GROMACS .gro file of C-alpha atoms in nm:
model
  427
    1MET     CA    1   0.002   0.006  -0.003
    2ILE     CA    2   0.110   0.383  -0.053
    3PRO     CA    3   0.143   0.562   0.252
    4THR     CA    4  -0.127   0.800   0.308
    5ALA     CA    5  -0.015   1.139   0.242
    6PRO     CA    6  -0.182   1.478   0.295
    7LYS     CA    7  -0.400   1.598   0.052
    8THR     CA    8  -0.282   1.877  -0.196
    9SER     CA    9  -0.420   1.985  -0.543
   10ILE     CA   10  -0.266   1.798  -0.838
   11LEU     CA   11  -0.218   2.137  -0.996
   12ARG     CA   12   0.001   2.279  -0.725
   13GLN     CA   13   0.337   2.112  -0.864
   14PRO     CA   14   0.686   2.258  -0.862
   15THR     CA   15   0.746   2.442  -1.208
   16ALA     CA   16   0.995   2.184  -1.300
   17VAL     CA   17   0.716   1.928  -1.303
   18TRP     CA   18   0.523   2.150  -1.528
   19ALA     CA   19   0.846   2.181  -1.774
   20ILE     CA   20   0.878   1.799  -1.763
   21ALA     CA   21   0.488   1.773  -1.844
   22PHE     CA   22   0.516   2.043  -2.132
   23ALA     CA   23   0.834   1.850  -2.252
   24CYS     CA   24   0.645   1.531  -2.246
   25ALA     CA   25   0.332   1.631  -2.441
   26VAL     CA   26   0.570   1.775  -2.689
   27SER     CA   27   0.758   1.453  -2.741
   28PHE     CA   28   0.456   1.249  -2.763
   29MET     CA   29   0.340   1.496  -3.023
   30GLY     CA   30   0.623   1.358  -3.276
   31ILE     CA   31   0.484   1.057  -3.330
   32GLY     CA   32   0.172   1.172  -3.524
   33LEU     CA   33   0.301   1.519  -3.606
   34VAL     CA   34   0.413   1.406  -3.953
   35ASP     CA   35   0.100   1.235  -4.050
   36PRO     CA   36  -0.133   1.513  -4.184
   37ILE     CA   37   0.181   1.652  -4.416
   38LEU     CA   38   0.291   1.294  -4.595
   39PRO     CA   39   0.076   1.386  -4.887
   40ALA     CA   40   0.262   1.779  -4.904
   41ILE     CA   41   0.582   1.624  -4.872
   42SER     CA   42   0.495   1.382  -5.172
   43HIS     CA   43   0.393   1.674  -5.359
   44GLU     CA   44   0.645   1.938  -5.280
   45LEU     CA   45   0.963   1.670  -5.298
   46GLY     CA   46   0.846   1.470  -5.573
   47ALA     CA   47   0.835   1.160  -5.353
   48SER     CA   48   0.641   0.883  -5.366
   49PRO     CA   49   0.430   0.775  -5.093
   50SER     CA   50   0.632   0.462  -5.011
   51GLN     CA   51   0.950   0.689  -4.961
   52THR     CA   52   0.762   0.945  -4.754
   53MET     CA   53   0.594   0.664  -4.548
   54LEU     CA   54   0.982   0.615  -4.443
   55LEU     CA   55   0.967   0.877  -4.218
   56PHE     CA   56   0.810   0.701  -3.972
   57THR     CA   57   0.980   0.384  -4.037
   58SER     CA   58   1.304   0.557  -3.957
   59TYR     CA   59   1.192   0.729  -3.658
   60LEU     CA   60   1.039   0.440  -3.525
   61PHE     CA   61   1.339   0.190  -3.592
   62ILE     CA   62   1.581   0.403  -3.428
   63THR     CA   63   1.341   0.472  -3.109
   64GLY     CA   64   1.309   0.075  -3.093
   65ALA     CA   65   1.663   0.012  -3.123
   66ALA     CA   66   1.771   0.251  -2.864
   67MET     CA   67   1.497   0.131  -2.619
   68PHE     CA   68   1.708  -0.195  -2.559
   69PHE     CA   69   2.020   0.070  -2.416
   70THR     CA   70   1.826   0.341  -2.274
   71SER     CA   71   1.802   0.181  -1.916
   72TRP     CA   72   2.189   0.126  -1.963
   73VAL     CA   73   2.230   0.484  -2.043
   74SER     CA   74   2.020   0.648  -1.768
   75SER     CA   75   2.197   0.415  -1.526
   76ARG     CA   76   2.519   0.618  -1.566
   77LEU     CA   77   2.434   0.959  -1.711
   78GLY     CA   78   2.158   1.009  -1.433
   79VAL     CA   79   1.776   1.117  -1.500
   80LYS     CA   80   1.858   1.484  -1.591
   81ARG     CA   81   2.188   1.429  -1.822
   82THR     CA   82   1.964   1.156  -2.015
   83LEU     CA   83   1.665   1.415  -2.066
   84LEU     CA   84   1.866   1.686  -2.176
   85ALA     CA   85   2.064   1.457  -2.407
   86GLY     CA   86   1.735   1.346  -2.556
   87LEU     CA   87   1.593   1.699  -2.596
   88VAL     CA   88   1.894   1.833  -2.763
   89LEU     CA   89   1.927   1.550  -3.027
   90VAL     CA   90   1.538   1.609  -3.080
   91VAL     CA   91   1.577   2.031  -3.113
   92LEU     CA   92   1.881   1.918  -3.336
   93PHE     CA   93   1.720   1.713  -3.561
   94ALA     CA   94   1.392   1.820  -3.601
   95ALA     CA   95   1.527   2.151  -3.705
   96LEU     CA   96   1.743   1.998  -3.968
   97ALA     CA   97   1.462   1.828  -4.129
   98GLY     CA   98   1.279   2.124  -4.146
   99ALA     CA   99   1.540   2.250  -4.337
  100SER     CA  100   1.606   2.003  -4.592
  101ASP     CA  101   1.538   1.976  -4.956
  102SER     CA  102   1.515   1.603  -4.987
  103VAL     CA  103   1.319   1.321  -4.874
  104ASP     CA  104   1.620   1.091  -4.810
  105ALA     CA  105   1.764   1.368  -4.593
  106ILE     CA  106   1.420   1.413  -4.383
  107ILE     CA  107   1.414   1.043  -4.342
  108GLY     CA  108   1.778   1.030  -4.208
  109PHE     CA  109   1.726   1.327  -3.959
  110ARG     CA  110   1.385   1.179  -3.830
  111ALA     CA  111   1.639   0.869  -3.725
  112GLY     CA  112   1.801   1.119  -3.508
  113TRP     CA  113   1.504   1.262  -3.399
  114GLY     CA  114   1.416   0.907  -3.262
  115LEU     CA  115   1.725   0.852  -3.093
  116GLY     CA  116   1.652   1.150  -2.877
  117ASN     CA  117   1.293   1.062  -2.821
  118ALA     CA  118   1.410   0.714  -2.691
  119LEU     CA  119   1.628   0.898  -2.441
  120PHE     CA  120   1.390   1.158  -2.340
  121ILE     CA  121   1.072   0.922  -2.309
  122SER     CA  122   1.248   0.628  -2.126
  123THR     CA  123   1.329   0.886  -1.830
  124ALA     CA  124   1.056   1.113  -1.857
  125LEU     CA  125   0.881   0.948  -1.602
  126ALA     CA  126   1.126   0.904  -1.333
  127ALA     CA  127   1.168   1.289  -1.363
  128ILE     CA  128   0.822   1.372  -1.323
  129VAL     CA  129   0.775   1.150  -1.030
  130GLY     CA  130   1.108   1.280  -0.853
  131ALA     CA  131   1.000   1.615  -0.866
  132ALA     CA  132   0.651   1.614  -0.817
  133SER     CA  133   0.446   1.688  -0.493
  134GLY     CA  134   0.127   1.535  -0.343
  135GLY     CA  135   0.283   1.129  -0.377
  136SER     CA  136   0.378   0.951  -0.688
  137ARG     CA  137   0.022   0.931  -0.797
  138GLN     CA  138  -0.071   1.273  -0.886
  139ALA     CA  139   0.281   1.290  -1.070
  140ILE     CA  140   0.188   0.973  -1.274
  141VAL     CA  141  -0.168   1.138  -1.357
  142LEU     CA  142   0.014   1.433  -1.483
  143TYR     CA  143   0.241   1.216  -1.689
  144GLU     CA  144  -0.069   1.034  -1.844
  145ALA     CA  145  -0.248   1.376  -1.891
  146ALA     CA  146   0.043   1.473  -2.089
  147LEU     CA  147   0.073   1.164  -2.330
  148GLY     CA  148  -0.280   1.191  -2.415
  149VAL     CA  149  -0.248   1.547  -2.481
  150GLY     CA  150   0.047   1.508  -2.717
  151LEU     CA  151  -0.129   1.191  -2.904
  152ALA     CA  152  -0.409   1.427  -2.964
  153VAL     CA  153  -0.262   1.730  -3.051
  154GLY     CA  154   0.044   1.623  -3.262
  155PRO     CA  155  -0.207   1.533  -3.567
  156LEU     CA  156  -0.374   1.861  -3.483
  157VAL     CA  157  -0.070   2.101  -3.462
  158GLY     CA  158   0.072   1.907  -3.791
  159GLY     CA  159  -0.211   1.978  -3.987
  160VAL     CA  160  -0.249   2.372  -3.909
  161LEU     CA  161   0.132   2.421  -3.917
  162GLY     CA  162   0.149   2.197  -4.267
  163SER     CA  163  -0.135   2.398  -4.380
  164LEU     CA  164   0.103   2.669  -4.432
  165SER     CA  165   0.408   2.461  -4.525
  166TRP     CA  166   0.529   2.131  -4.453
  167ARG     CA  167   0.822   2.232  -4.306
  168GLY     CA  168   0.649   2.409  -4.052
  169PRO     CA  169   0.560   2.125  -3.779
  170PHE     CA  170   0.952   2.022  -3.768
  171PHE     CA  171   1.047   2.395  -3.681
  172GLY     CA  172   0.753   2.403  -3.468
  173THR     CA  173   0.842   2.097  -3.267
  174ALA     CA  174   1.222   2.215  -3.260
  175GLY     CA  175   1.127   2.577  -3.123
  176LEU     CA  176   0.893   2.393  -2.852
  177MET     CA  177   1.132   2.151  -2.736
  178ALA     CA  178   1.411   2.441  -2.707
  179VAL     CA  179   1.180   2.602  -2.463
  180ALA     CA  180   1.133   2.237  -2.286
  181LEU     CA  181   1.477   2.212  -2.279
  182ILE     CA  182   1.587   2.547  -2.128
  183ALA     CA  183   1.306   2.494  -1.876
  184ILE     CA  184   1.427   2.139  -1.749
  185LEU     CA  185   1.829   2.280  -1.752
  186VAL     CA  186   1.712   2.576  -1.531
  187LEU     CA  187   1.433   2.437  -1.273
  188LEU     CA  188   1.506   2.013  -1.282
  189ARG     CA  189   1.732   1.922  -0.985
  190GLN     CA  190   1.957   1.626  -0.987
  191PRO     CA  191   1.787   1.364  -0.795
  192LYS     CA  192   2.132   1.259  -0.653
  193ARG     CA  193   2.168   1.566  -0.506
  194GLN     CA  194   1.848   1.482  -0.294
  195ALA     CA  195   2.038   1.145  -0.149
  196GLU     CA  196   2.354   1.393  -0.084
  197THR     CA  197   2.201   1.623   0.115
  198GLY     CA  198   1.963   1.343   0.317
  199ALA     CA  199   1.606   1.457   0.119
  200SER     CA  200   1.582   1.139   0.034
  201THR     CA  201   1.678   0.745   0.167
  202ALA     CA  202   1.665   0.574  -0.158
  203ALA     CA  203   1.901   0.368  -0.264
  204PRO     CA  204   2.185   0.440  -0.544
  205VAL     CA  205   2.101   0.381  -0.907
  206GLU     CA  206   2.200   0.013  -0.991
  207ARG     CA  207   2.407   0.003  -1.272
  208ILE     CA  208   2.232  -0.200  -1.584
  209SER     CA  209   2.439  -0.435  -1.789
  210ILE     CA  210   2.427  -0.296  -2.179
  211LEU     CA  211   2.280  -0.645  -2.285
  212ALA     CA  212   2.003  -0.637  -2.021
  213GLY     CA  213   1.734  -0.546  -2.297
  214PHE     CA  214   1.849  -0.842  -2.503
  215ARG     CA  215   1.890  -1.080  -2.186
  216ALA     CA  216   1.499  -1.018  -2.083
  217LEU     CA  217   1.391  -1.197  -2.407
  218ARG     CA  218   1.498  -1.490  -2.242
  219ASN     CA  219   1.198  -1.470  -2.029
  220PRO     CA  220   0.932  -1.669  -2.225
  221ALA     CA  221   0.659  -1.450  -2.079
  222LEU     CA  222   0.824  -1.143  -2.215
  223ARG     CA  223   0.936  -1.269  -2.536
  224SER     CA  224   0.571  -1.395  -2.602
  225LEU     CA  225   0.363  -1.061  -2.538
  226SER     CA  226   0.648  -0.855  -2.721
  227LEU     CA  227   0.570  -1.085  -3.019
  228VAL     CA  228   0.231  -1.008  -2.996
  229ALA     CA  229   0.310  -0.671  -2.983
  230LEU     CA  230   0.512  -0.658  -3.279
  231PHE     CA  231   0.233  -0.784  -3.498
  232TYR     CA  232  -0.023  -0.566  -3.351
  233ASN     CA  233   0.209  -0.258  -3.417
  234PHE     CA  234   0.217  -0.351  -3.782
  235GLY     CA  235  -0.149  -0.334  -3.797
  236PHE     CA  236  -0.107  -0.015  -3.602
  237PHE     CA  237   0.100   0.188  -3.795
  238VAL     CA  238  -0.059   0.082  -4.126
  239LEU     CA  239  -0.360   0.251  -4.012
  240LEU     CA  240  -0.159   0.557  -3.891
  241ALA     CA  241   0.099   0.604  -4.159
  242TYR     CA  242  -0.089   0.483  -4.486
  243SER     CA  243  -0.450   0.630  -4.436
  244PRO     CA  244  -0.367   0.986  -4.519
  245TYR     CA  245  -0.323   0.887  -4.868
  246PRO     CA  246  -0.668   0.693  -4.905
  247LEU     CA  247  -0.809   0.975  -4.720
  248GLU     CA  248  -0.681   1.228  -4.989
  249ALA     CA  249  -0.768   1.002  -5.274
  250ALA     CA  250  -1.124   0.962  -5.200
  251ALA     CA  251  -1.167   1.305  -5.117
  252GLU     CA  252  -1.010   1.399  -5.465
  253ALA     CA  253  -1.278   1.135  -5.634
  254LEU     CA  254  -1.541   1.327  -5.492
  255GLY     CA  255  -1.387   1.666  -5.623
  256ARG     CA  256  -1.330   1.820  -5.271
  257GLU     CA  257  -0.996   1.941  -5.120
  258PHE     CA  258  -0.834   1.717  -4.835
  259GLY     CA  259  -0.543   1.872  -4.730
  260ALA     CA  260  -0.275   1.891  -4.409
  261HIS     CA  261  -0.528   2.087  -4.229
  262GLU     CA  262  -0.825   1.833  -4.308
  263LEU     CA  263  -0.610   1.519  -4.222
  264GLY     CA  264  -0.484   1.681  -3.884
  265LEU     CA  265  -0.853   1.727  -3.758
  266VAL     CA  266  -0.938   1.340  -3.842
  267PHE     CA  267  -0.618   1.200  -3.691
  268PHE     CA  268  -0.670   1.452  -3.380
  269GLY     CA  269  -0.991   1.280  -3.345
  270TRP     CA  270  -0.813   0.953  -3.379
  271GLY     CA  271  -0.567   1.062  -3.121
  272LEU     CA  272  -0.829   1.189  -2.866
  273ALA     CA  273  -1.016   0.869  -2.899
  274LEU     CA  274  -0.718   0.687  -2.840
  275ALA     CA  275  -0.608   0.876  -2.525
  276ILE     CA  276  -0.935   0.898  -2.346
  277THR     CA  277  -0.991   0.514  -2.357
  278SER     CA  278  -0.602   0.459  -2.267
  279VAL     CA  279  -0.662   0.632  -1.951
  280LEU     CA  280  -1.036   0.603  -1.859
  281VAL     CA  281  -1.164   0.305  -2.039
  282ALA     CA  282  -0.916   0.020  -2.022
  283PRO     CA  283  -0.850   0.004  -1.670
  284VAL     CA  284  -1.228  -0.025  -1.592
  285LEU     CA  285  -1.248  -0.284  -1.854
  286THR     CA  286  -0.943  -0.474  -1.766
  287ARG     CA  287  -1.057  -0.499  -1.385
  288ARG     CA  288  -1.384  -0.632  -1.488
  289PHE     CA  289  -1.316  -0.881  -1.764
  290GLY     CA  290  -0.943  -0.979  -1.703
  291LEU     CA  291  -0.639  -0.880  -1.916
  292ARG     CA  292  -0.658  -1.164  -2.163
  293PRO     CA  293  -1.021  -1.121  -2.246
  294VAL     CA  294  -1.005  -0.762  -2.326
  295LEU     CA  295  -0.681  -0.820  -2.556
  296PHE     CA  296  -0.856  -1.106  -2.721
  297SER     CA  297  -1.159  -0.845  -2.772
  298MET     CA  298  -0.934  -0.536  -2.900
  299LEU     CA  299  -0.759  -0.733  -3.144
  300GLY     CA  300  -1.095  -0.895  -3.279
  301GLY     CA  301  -1.209  -0.539  -3.342
  302LEU     CA  302  -0.919  -0.402  -3.481
  303THR     CA  303  -0.904  -0.678  -3.743
  304VAL     CA  304  -1.282  -0.587  -3.847
  305CYS     CA  305  -1.175  -0.232  -3.844
  306LEU     CA  306  -0.867  -0.314  -4.097
  307VAL     CA  307  -1.084  -0.475  -4.311
  308LEU     CA  308  -1.318  -0.206  -4.345
  309LEU     CA  309  -1.095   0.008  -4.418
  310GLY     CA  310  -0.965  -0.227  -4.690
  311CYS     CA  311  -1.323  -0.221  -4.807
  312PHE     CA  312  -1.404   0.170  -4.782
  313THR     CA  313  -1.063   0.291  -4.972
  314ALA     CA  314  -1.299   0.485  -5.204
  315ALA     CA  315  -1.529   0.624  -4.974
  316LEU     CA  316  -1.428   0.936  -4.752
  317THR     CA  317  -1.730   0.930  -4.494
  318GLY     CA  318  -1.618   0.527  -4.428
  319LEU     CA  319  -1.288   0.593  -4.406
  320ILE     CA  320  -1.303   0.875  -4.146
  321THR     CA  321  -1.539   0.686  -3.941
  322VAL     CA  322  -1.363   0.366  -3.926
  323VAL     CA  323  -1.016   0.541  -3.827
  324ILE     CA  324  -1.158   0.764  -3.556
  325VAL     CA  325  -1.343   0.445  -3.418
  326SER     CA  326  -1.022   0.243  -3.422
  327GLY     CA  327  -0.886   0.498  -3.180
  328LEU     CA  328  -1.114   0.389  -2.935
  329LEU     CA  329  -1.000   0.012  -2.965
  330LEU     CA  330  -0.625   0.088  -2.996
  331GLY     CA  331  -0.632   0.313  -2.676
  332VAL     CA  332  -0.777   0.034  -2.459
  333MET     CA  333  -0.508  -0.240  -2.665
  334ASN     CA  334  -0.202  -0.024  -2.539
  335THR     CA  335  -0.286   0.010  -2.217
  336ALA     CA  336  -0.400  -0.384  -2.187
  337LEU     CA  337  -0.081  -0.498  -2.333
  338THR     CA  338   0.151  -0.301  -2.142
  339GLU     CA  339  -0.046  -0.434  -1.822
  340ALA     CA  340   0.003  -0.768  -1.952
  341VAL     CA  341   0.388  -0.778  -2.009
  342MET     CA  342   0.452  -0.601  -1.675
  343GLU     CA  343   0.228  -0.842  -1.471
  344ALA     CA  344   0.348  -1.150  -1.681
  345THR     CA  345   0.717  -1.087  -1.557
  346ASP     CA  346   0.913  -1.019  -1.238
  347LEU     CA  347   1.199  -0.851  -1.426
  348PRO     CA  348   1.308  -0.501  -1.303
  349ARG     CA  349   1.047  -0.273  -1.482
  350ASN     CA  350   1.265  -0.040  -1.659
  351VAL     CA  351   1.445  -0.354  -1.835
  352ALA     CA  352   1.098  -0.531  -1.943
  353SER     CA  353   0.948  -0.220  -2.039
  354SER     CA  354   1.226  -0.087  -2.251
  355THR     CA  355   1.255  -0.447  -2.418
  356TYR     CA  356   0.895  -0.477  -2.479
  357SER     CA  357   0.896  -0.110  -2.649
  358GLY     CA  358   1.197  -0.199  -2.825
  359VAL     CA  359   1.038  -0.490  -3.004
  360ARG     CA  360   0.688  -0.328  -3.043
  361PHE     CA  361   0.846  -0.039  -3.236
  362MET     CA  362   1.009  -0.272  -3.441
  363GLY     CA  363   0.668  -0.380  -3.611
  364GLY     CA  364   0.565  -0.016  -3.641
  365ALA     CA  365   0.894   0.041  -3.847
  366VAL     CA  366   0.827  -0.225  -4.086
  367ALA     CA  367   0.460  -0.175  -4.151
  368PRO     CA  368   0.523   0.215  -4.334
  369ALA     CA  369   0.809   0.066  -4.536
  370VAL     CA  370   0.582  -0.241  -4.652
  371ALA     CA  371   0.269  -0.035  -4.695
  372GLY     CA  372   0.347   0.156  -4.999
  373PRO     CA  373   0.510  -0.109  -5.195
  374ILE     CA  374   0.234  -0.336  -5.095
  375SER     CA  375  -0.019  -0.081  -5.256
  376GLU     CA  376   0.128  -0.010  -5.553
  377ALA     CA  377   0.143  -0.390  -5.637
  378LEU     CA  378  -0.216  -0.531  -5.525
  379GLY     CA  379  -0.385  -0.206  -5.491
  380ALA     CA  380  -0.494   0.072  -5.240
  381GLY     CA  381  -0.712  -0.169  -4.991
  382ALA     CA  382  -0.416  -0.437  -4.980
  383PRO     CA  383  -0.213  -0.280  -4.695
  384TYR     CA  384  -0.525  -0.292  -4.455
  385TRP     CA  385  -0.568  -0.631  -4.554
  386PHE     CA  386  -0.199  -0.708  -4.439
  387GLY     CA  387  -0.257  -0.506  -4.130
  388ALA     CA  388  -0.552  -0.718  -4.051
  389ALA     CA  389  -0.372  -1.073  -4.087
  390SER     CA  390  -0.074  -0.942  -3.886
  391ILE     CA  391  -0.318  -0.879  -3.604
  392VAL     CA  392  -0.485  -1.234  -3.656
  393VAL     CA  393  -0.143  -1.363  -3.605
  394ALA     CA  394  -0.105  -1.143  -3.285
  395MET     CA  395  -0.415  -1.346  -3.168
  396VAL     CA  396  -0.290  -1.664  -3.262
  397MET     CA  397   0.041  -1.603  -3.058
  398LEU     CA  398  -0.140  -1.457  -2.738
  399GLY     CA  399  -0.341  -1.782  -2.747
  400ILE     CA  400   0.009  -1.995  -2.773
  401ALA     CA  401   0.157  -1.807  -2.495
  402GLY     CA  402  -0.152  -1.900  -2.266
  403ARG     CA  403   0.065  -2.146  -2.065
  404HIS     CA  404   0.298  -1.884  -1.969
  405LEU     CA  405   0.032  -1.595  -1.882
  406VAL     CA  406  -0.194  -1.836  -1.675
  407HIS     CA  407  -0.099  -1.549  -1.364
  408VAL     CA  408  -0.191  -1.236  -1.582
  409GLY     CA  409  -0.503  -1.064  -1.481
  410ARG     CA  410  -0.435  -1.071  -1.095
  411PRO     CA  411  -0.522  -0.745  -0.902
  412HIS     CA  412  -0.258  -0.494  -0.957
  413GLU     CA  413   0.008  -0.444  -0.658
  414THR     CA  414  -0.060  -0.030  -0.628
  415PRO     CA  415  -0.249   0.220  -0.828
  416ALA     CA  416   0.094   0.418  -0.873
  417GLN     CA  417   0.295   0.090  -1.001
  418GLU     CA  418  -0.018   0.053  -1.237
  419ALA     CA  419  -0.011   0.370  -1.372
  420GLU     CA  420   0.380   0.370  -1.400
  421ASP     CA  421   0.359   0.043  -1.614
  422ILE     CA  422   0.112   0.144  -1.823
  423THR     CA  423   0.270   0.492  -1.915
  424SER     CA  424   0.630   0.348  -1.959
  425GLY     CA  425   0.494   0.086  -2.244
  426ASP     CA  426   0.269   0.364  -2.414
  427ALA     CA  427   0.580   0.582  -2.430
   0.00000   0.00000   0.00000
């Protein structure tokens, strides 16, 4: 049980906490920021959809690969230095992407952006919990709120700035992250300093092996659920990275303009739906029905959504509706799957979370790389059908992994630990 603390308002926090929360929101914005401007980049730089979707691939691949090592890095640099290193890389590479004149250069700079994002999000939760007042539970609620705001607002900001120029979202992110960098540099104290002054009795941070993330995959439960996440995220990012192109084509067939602003609004609805269900709905469903039934139900629903998207590629209203509805399912799925991962293993939380996130991001990295060629070869609906097939594979693997997951679904240890697991995995 968490010790009872005096009740304080969640809004009464040190300025350092608000600086970290702001940086978290901007960091999570980067996931969907480029979505509304993919068609604009294609038109203005003469790139094919297959090329522009690699903006997701390079970002997600490097983020995933780096996740295997972030716990090792933070155990040596400390929380504040790891945060600052990540923010510096995001500012630098986001600005370079905005200044680029070729899609290949942007793809490369998005990879550097992904490295910075991996370093930042892997340590942001520890930083905000360490700096917050009112206990860790309130700090985690702020972190979850920042995550939700970032996922929802990213496509909207991308659409608004992208309607002016495709470069706008990149420079906007660089500017916002530069503000966050200065704020954290000035306001956030090193947790180590608290221990030196006696303000904290926490034990020194344990040094983690550089191979800890890979060794974690020896755990059969973590390995099984990571593979489920790999195939699930293939379908997730087929939907996220590929959908702007069928939406634009369907609108054009109706004689309507559907640019960055309109795409931003659609994916704002998607992100808002995802954020609401991940924070508010998923915990209710998992407590009532159990983790595995919820996982199977959400995977089944997402399979249906992807099949419908494959059938509705010429119907603008149908595409928009199914994309937004899918956000409701994806929010529950993200939370439930991360909870399952953390309950299925007794590995250190930061190692298990980083390993799981690394594997799942790899599924997201592959999806945009293959969606374009599949579409060109087999038709506009084919990427969605491949995504649906991938989620069916995830369901089969979840069933096969059953013997390693018999203990999954028990009551959570504490509310704070539950929220920590959810937010670490979603990041």
